Amino acid sequence: MERKTTPLMELPLKNDFMFGQVMRTPEICKLFLEELLGKEIDHIEYVDTQKELNDSYLHHGIRIDVYLRDEDRTVYAIEMQNALKADLEKRVRYYQGTMDRTELLKGRSYGELSESFIIFICDFDYFETGLAVNERVSYLKGTDKEYEDGSHVIFLNSRYKTGNAGLAITEYLDYIRTNDDSRVYTTELVHKTVEKVQEVRSDDKMEVSYMMWQLKFQDAREEGRAEGRAEGRAEGRAEGRAEGMTDGALKVIRSLMKNMGLSVEQALATAGIPEAERPHFEALLQQNP
């Protein structure tokens, strides 16, 4: 069954594409971290958004929505989580190990590992505590002495019942939960967040970026499904991936033509279709206009 695509004009903050666009704004991301962690940050430097980290082609990679560091080289990985999964603790463990191996170059000492924060913003109450903020803290067994290795993990809960955070963070979580632009928000963080969401929604140039992002997302999802259905049949997997990518590309091309009034040639170029493959897509478009 084909999943319904949310139009750009209706995208909520919790959508991965929108979240990445908003948190790519340094002022907003810096405000978010300062309000959440209760500390001043001079400046932030983006490592990347939708950062993909891989140890090697043999190992499972991770994709981080927002990956950045501050002036003290403290590293922050910020993830939006919409779907309730039962493995977030193990996901955090894997993220931490992969991030550390990426940060620590060969020949450097363990003491040079950066302090790190992994922040999961969840549109569900994963731990069923009712708290807006759940932070992992480790202790030596049988004592009240904290075990500190420079790593921090924070789970935010937009479905909170107890707002154990400052007003800016609870308003931010409220906005994620309700997607209510008309509500009167009182904090700078959420004012600027709402303004940025509205700016992205109304930016015609973002339409192409959003469609290309959807294509990549759909390709990755279809590839995973194809591999699951045809594990062990390499030829079948390759054909399934190729077919899924072609279908996804056709959807983007048709959408560019319909929503932006582009010609076939312009749509093919905008969608990034290689010149050698364009006659094939032109023929498919003629067969199924």
Short mmCIF file of C-alpha atoms in Angstrom, two decimals:
data_model
loop_
_atom_site.label_atom_id
_atom_site.label_comp_id
_atom_site.label_asym_id
_atom_site.label_seq_id
_atom_site.Cartn_x
_atom_site.Cartn_y
_atom_site.Cartn_z
CA MET A 1 0.00 0.00 0.00
CA GLU A 2 1.40 3.41 -0.98
CA ARG A 3 2.05 5.71 1.94
CA LYS A 4 0.38 9.10 1.70
CA THR A 5 2.86 11.94 1.30
CA THR A 6 2.35 15.01 3.47
CA PRO A 7 2.52 18.22 1.40
CA LEU A 8 5.32 20.63 2.28
CA MET A 9 2.72 23.24 3.30
CA GLU A 10 1.48 20.89 6.03
CA LEU A 11 4.75 19.46 7.34
CA PRO A 12 4.99 19.48 11.15
CA LEU A 13 8.21 20.04 13.08
CA LYS A 14 8.38 16.35 13.97
CA ASN A 15 8.78 15.39 10.30
CA ASP A 16 12.44 14.46 9.72
CA PHE A 17 12.81 16.81 6.75
CA MET A 18 11.30 19.77 8.59
CA PHE A 19 13.23 19.01 11.77
CA GLY A 20 16.49 19.00 9.84
CA GLN A 21 15.69 22.31 8.14
CA VAL A 22 14.76 24.00 11.43
CA MET A 23 17.68 22.66 13.45
CA ARG A 24 20.05 23.63 10.64
CA THR A 25 19.44 27.21 11.81
CA PRO A 26 22.35 27.83 14.23
CA GLU A 27 20.43 30.34 16.34
CA ILE A 28 17.58 27.91 16.98
CA CYS A 29 19.80 24.89 17.60
CA LYS A 30 22.01 26.88 19.98
CA LEU A 31 18.96 28.17 21.89
CA PHE A 32 17.58 24.63 22.13
CA LEU A 33 20.81 23.23 23.60
CA GLU A 34 21.24 26.14 26.01
CA GLU A 35 17.68 25.82 27.30
CA LEU A 36 17.88 22.02 27.61
CA LEU A 37 21.32 21.80 29.21
CA GLY A 38 21.26 25.03 31.21
CA LYS A 39 24.60 26.26 29.94
CA GLU A 40 25.86 29.01 27.66
CA ILE A 41 27.30 28.04 24.30
CA ASP A 42 29.43 30.55 22.44
CA HIS A 43 28.94 29.02 19.01
CA ILE A 44 28.15 25.75 17.31
CA GLU A 45 29.66 24.09 14.26
CA TYR A 46 27.62 21.66 12.21
CA VAL A 47 29.35 18.43 11.36
CA ASP A 48 26.35 17.67 9.17
CA THR A 49 22.62 17.17 9.11
CA GLN A 50 21.41 13.67 8.29
CA LYS A 51 25.01 12.64 9.01
CA GLU A 52 25.75 9.05 8.05
CA LEU A 53 28.51 7.30 10.01
CA ASN A 54 29.90 3.95 8.90
CA ASP A 55 32.84 2.04 10.29
CA SER A 56 33.04 -0.05 7.12
CA TYR A 57 30.80 -1.50 4.47
CA LEU A 58 30.50 -4.64 6.62
CA HIS A 59 28.98 -2.85 9.59
CA HIS A 60 25.60 -1.26 10.21
CA GLY A 61 25.74 2.51 9.71
CA ILE A 62 23.82 5.20 11.55
CA ARG A 63 22.12 8.32 10.24
CA ILE A 64 21.87 11.26 12.64
CA ASP A 65 19.35 14.06 12.04
CA VAL A 66 21.62 16.80 13.44
CA TYR A 67 25.28 16.28 14.34
CA LEU A 68 27.31 19.22 15.68
CA ARG A 69 29.95 20.40 18.12
CA ASP A 70 30.49 23.55 20.17
CA GLU A 71 33.54 25.69 20.90
CA ASP A 72 34.72 23.18 23.53
CA ARG A 73 34.46 20.38 20.93
CA THR A 74 31.59 18.82 22.86
CA VAL A 75 29.68 16.69 20.35
CA TYR A 76 25.88 16.66 20.07
CA ALA A 77 23.73 14.17 18.16
CA ILE A 78 20.07 15.19 18.03
CA GLU A 79 17.44 12.77 16.71
CA MET A 80 13.71 13.08 16.16
CA GLN A 81 11.88 9.84 16.95
CA ASN A 82 8.31 9.49 15.68
CA ALA A 83 7.82 5.73 15.65
CA LEU A 84 7.77 3.83 18.93
CA LYS A 85 10.45 1.16 18.81
CA ALA A 86 11.55 -1.19 21.56
CA ASP A 87 15.28 -0.78 21.01
CA LEU A 88 16.13 2.83 21.80
CA GLU A 89 18.56 1.90 24.58
CA LYS A 90 20.47 -0.41 22.22
CA ARG A 91 20.28 2.25 19.51
CA VAL A 92 21.90 4.75 21.87
CA ARG A 93 24.62 2.24 22.71
CA TYR A 94 25.42 1.71 19.03
CA TYR A 95 25.31 5.44 18.27
CA GLN A 96 27.73 6.15 21.09
CA GLY A 97 30.23 3.54 19.98
CA THR A 98 30.11 4.62 16.36
CA MET A 99 30.43 8.30 17.24
CA ASP A 100 33.40 7.64 19.53
CA ARG A 101 35.24 5.61 16.89
CA THR A 102 34.62 8.38 14.38
CA GLU A 103 35.81 11.10 16.76
CA LEU A 104 38.97 9.37 17.99
CA LEU A 105 41.57 9.15 15.24
CA LYS A 106 44.18 6.42 15.18
CA GLY A 107 47.11 7.11 17.50
CA ARG A 108 45.13 9.41 19.82
CA SER A 109 44.61 8.61 23.49
CA TYR A 110 41.23 7.69 25.01
CA GLY A 111 41.48 10.80 27.18
CA GLU A 112 41.03 12.90 24.04
CA LEU A 113 37.51 11.60 23.44
CA SER A 114 35.07 14.49 23.25
CA GLU A 115 32.29 14.93 25.79
CA SER A 116 29.10 13.91 24.01
CA PHE A 117 25.35 14.31 24.24
CA ILE A 118 22.89 12.03 22.46
CA ILE A 119 19.46 13.65 22.52
CA PHE A 120 16.37 11.76 21.37
CA ILE A 121 13.22 13.86 20.98
CA CYS A 122 10.35 11.36 21.17
CA ASP A 123 6.74 11.92 20.21
CA PHE A 124 5.81 9.18 22.71
CA ASP A 125 6.48 8.34 26.36
CA TYR A 126 9.11 5.66 25.84
CA PHE A 127 9.86 4.98 29.50
CA GLU A 128 6.29 5.63 30.66
CA THR A 129 7.52 8.00 33.37
CA GLY A 130 5.29 10.90 32.37
CA LEU A 131 8.36 13.15 32.56
CA ALA A 132 9.26 15.66 29.86
CA VAL A 133 12.97 14.92 30.28
CA ASN A 134 14.54 11.57 31.08
CA GLU A 135 18.32 11.60 31.47
CA ARG A 136 20.53 8.56 31.82
CA VAL A 137 22.74 8.64 34.91
CA SER A 138 25.11 5.79 35.86
CA TYR A 139 26.29 4.88 39.37
CA LEU A 140 28.72 2.33 40.75
CA LYS A 141 26.66 -0.53 42.13
CA GLY A 142 25.89 -0.21 45.82
CA THR A 143 27.10 3.40 46.02
CA ASP A 144 25.89 6.89 45.20
CA LYS A 145 29.09 7.62 43.26
CA GLU A 146 28.42 8.57 39.65
CA TYR A 147 30.22 6.72 36.88
CA GLU A 148 31.32 9.46 34.53
CA ASP A 149 32.77 8.75 31.10
CA GLY A 150 31.87 12.03 29.41
CA SER A 151 28.82 10.62 27.62
CA HIS A 152 25.29 11.87 28.24
CA VAL A 153 21.96 10.58 26.97
CA ILE A 154 18.71 12.54 27.17
CA PHE A 155 15.25 11.42 26.07
CA LEU A 156 12.65 14.16 25.61
CA ASN A 157 8.97 13.20 25.76
CA SER A 158 6.41 15.35 23.94
CA ARG A 159 3.60 13.35 25.64
CA TYR A 160 4.74 14.39 29.10
CA LYS A 161 2.46 14.78 32.12
CA THR A 162 5.09 16.33 34.39
CA GLY A 163 7.05 19.22 32.91
CA ASN A 164 10.38 18.70 34.66
CA ALA A 165 12.09 21.19 32.34
CA GLY A 166 12.16 24.91 31.71
CA LEU A 167 9.31 26.65 29.91
CA ALA A 168 11.21 26.85 26.62
CA ILE A 169 11.66 23.07 26.43
CA THR A 170 8.10 22.23 27.49
CA GLU A 171 6.74 24.72 24.92
CA TYR A 172 9.01 23.15 22.31
CA LEU A 173 7.62 19.71 23.16
CA ASP A 174 4.08 21.10 23.13
CA TYR A 175 4.64 22.42 19.62
CA ILE A 176 5.94 19.03 18.46
CA ARG A 177 2.88 17.30 19.94
CA THR A 178 0.20 19.71 18.74
CA ASN A 179 1.68 21.30 15.60
CA ASP A 180 -0.36 24.34 16.66
CA ASP A 181 0.99 27.49 15.00
CA SER A 182 -1.81 29.66 16.38
CA ARG A 183 -1.03 29.06 20.05
CA VAL A 184 0.57 31.96 21.94
CA TYR A 185 4.11 30.84 22.80
CA THR A 186 6.12 32.92 25.24
CA THR A 187 9.72 31.80 24.73
CA GLU A 188 12.26 32.93 22.15
CA LEU A 189 13.11 29.33 21.24
CA VAL A 190 9.59 28.42 20.18
CA HIS A 191 8.85 31.81 18.59
CA LYS A 192 11.84 31.37 16.30
CA THR A 193 11.03 27.69 15.71
CA VAL A 194 7.47 28.42 14.58
CA GLU A 195 8.71 31.24 12.33
CA LYS A 196 11.24 28.90 10.71
CA VAL A 197 8.65 26.15 10.18
CA GLN A 198 6.36 28.64 8.45
CA GLU A 199 9.26 29.96 6.37
CA VAL A 200 10.15 26.46 5.15
CA ARG A 201 6.53 25.66 4.32
CA SER A 202 6.17 28.77 2.17
CA ASP A 203 9.54 28.51 0.38
CA ASP A 204 8.93 27.33 -3.19
CA LYS A 205 12.60 26.39 -3.56
CA MET A 206 12.21 23.92 -0.69
CA GLU A 207 9.67 21.95 -2.72
CA VAL A 208 12.39 20.37 -4.86
CA SER A 209 14.59 19.62 -1.84
CA TYR A 210 11.65 18.00 -0.09
CA MET A 211 10.77 15.86 -3.10
CA MET A 212 14.37 14.71 -3.50
CA TRP A 213 14.51 13.89 0.21
CA GLN A 214 11.32 11.84 -0.16
CA LEU A 215 12.83 9.95 -3.08
CA LYS A 216 15.92 9.00 -1.06
CA PHE A 217 13.78 8.05 1.92
CA GLN A 218 11.48 5.89 -0.19
CA ASP A 219 14.41 4.24 -1.96
CA ALA A 220 16.02 3.31 1.35
CA ARG A 221 12.74 1.95 2.70
CA GLU A 222 12.02 -0.05 -0.42
CA GLU A 223 15.54 -1.40 -0.50
CA GLY A 224 15.19 -2.65 3.04
CA ARG A 225 11.85 -4.29 2.27
CA ALA A 226 13.20 -5.91 -0.88
CA GLU A 227 16.16 -7.34 0.99
CA GLY A 228 13.89 -8.70 3.67
CA ARG A 229 11.59 -10.35 1.15
CA ALA A 230 14.32 -11.82 -1.01
CA GLU A 231 17.20 -12.49 1.37
CA GLY A 232 19.72 -14.76 -0.24
CA ARG A 233 18.56 -13.98 -3.79
CA ALA A 234 21.03 -11.32 -4.89
CA GLU A 235 19.65 -10.96 -8.40
CA GLY A 236 16.10 -10.51 -7.15
CA ARG A 237 17.20 -7.89 -4.66
CA ALA A 238 19.02 -5.90 -7.34
CA GLU A 239 16.00 -5.96 -9.64
CA GLY A 240 13.68 -4.96 -6.80
CA ARG A 241 15.88 -2.02 -5.84
CA ALA A 242 16.17 -0.84 -9.42
CA GLU A 243 12.41 -1.01 -9.92
CA GLY A 244 11.74 0.81 -6.65
CA MET A 245 14.21 3.57 -7.50
CA THR A 246 12.68 4.01 -10.96
CA ASP A 247 9.16 4.27 -9.55
CA GLY A 248 10.32 6.79 -6.95
CA ALA A 249 12.12 8.89 -9.55
CA LEU A 250 9.03 8.93 -11.77
CA LYS A 251 6.92 10.20 -8.87
CA VAL A 252 9.36 13.06 -8.28
CA ILE A 253 9.53 13.94 -11.98
CA ARG A 254 5.74 13.98 -12.34
CA SER A 255 5.42 16.07 -9.20
CA LEU A 256 7.94 18.61 -10.52
CA MET A 257 6.01 18.87 -13.76
CA LYS A 258 2.64 19.19 -12.05
CA ASN A 259 3.47 21.42 -9.07
CA MET A 260 6.19 23.60 -10.59
CA GLY A 261 5.12 23.63 -14.24
CA LEU A 262 8.44 22.25 -15.49
CA SER A 263 8.86 20.65 -18.87
CA VAL A 264 9.92 17.00 -19.11
CA GLU A 265 13.51 18.05 -19.85
CA GLN A 266 13.58 20.54 -16.97
CA ALA A 267 12.06 18.03 -14.54
CA LEU A 268 14.58 15.32 -15.49
CA ALA A 269 17.48 17.73 -14.96
CA THR A 270 16.09 19.05 -11.67
CA ALA A 271 15.58 15.51 -10.37
CA GLY A 272 19.23 14.76 -11.12
CA ILE A 273 18.58 12.03 -13.70
CA PRO A 274 21.84 11.30 -15.62
CA GLU A 275 21.68 12.30 -19.27
CA ALA A 276 22.27 8.72 -20.43
CA GLU A 277 19.17 7.57 -18.54
CA ARG A 278 16.82 10.38 -19.59
CA PRO A 279 15.53 8.73 -22.81
CA HIS A 280 14.48 5.73 -20.72
CA PHE A 281 12.51 7.93 -18.32
CA GLU A 282 11.01 9.95 -21.18
CA ALA A 283 9.72 6.70 -22.68
CA LEU A 284 8.23 5.62 -19.34
CA LEU A 285 6.51 8.99 -18.95
CA GLN A 286 4.99 8.67 -22.42
CA GLN A 287 3.73 5.15 -21.65
CA ASN A 288 2.15 6.25 -18.36
CA PRO A 289 1.59 10.03 -18.51
#
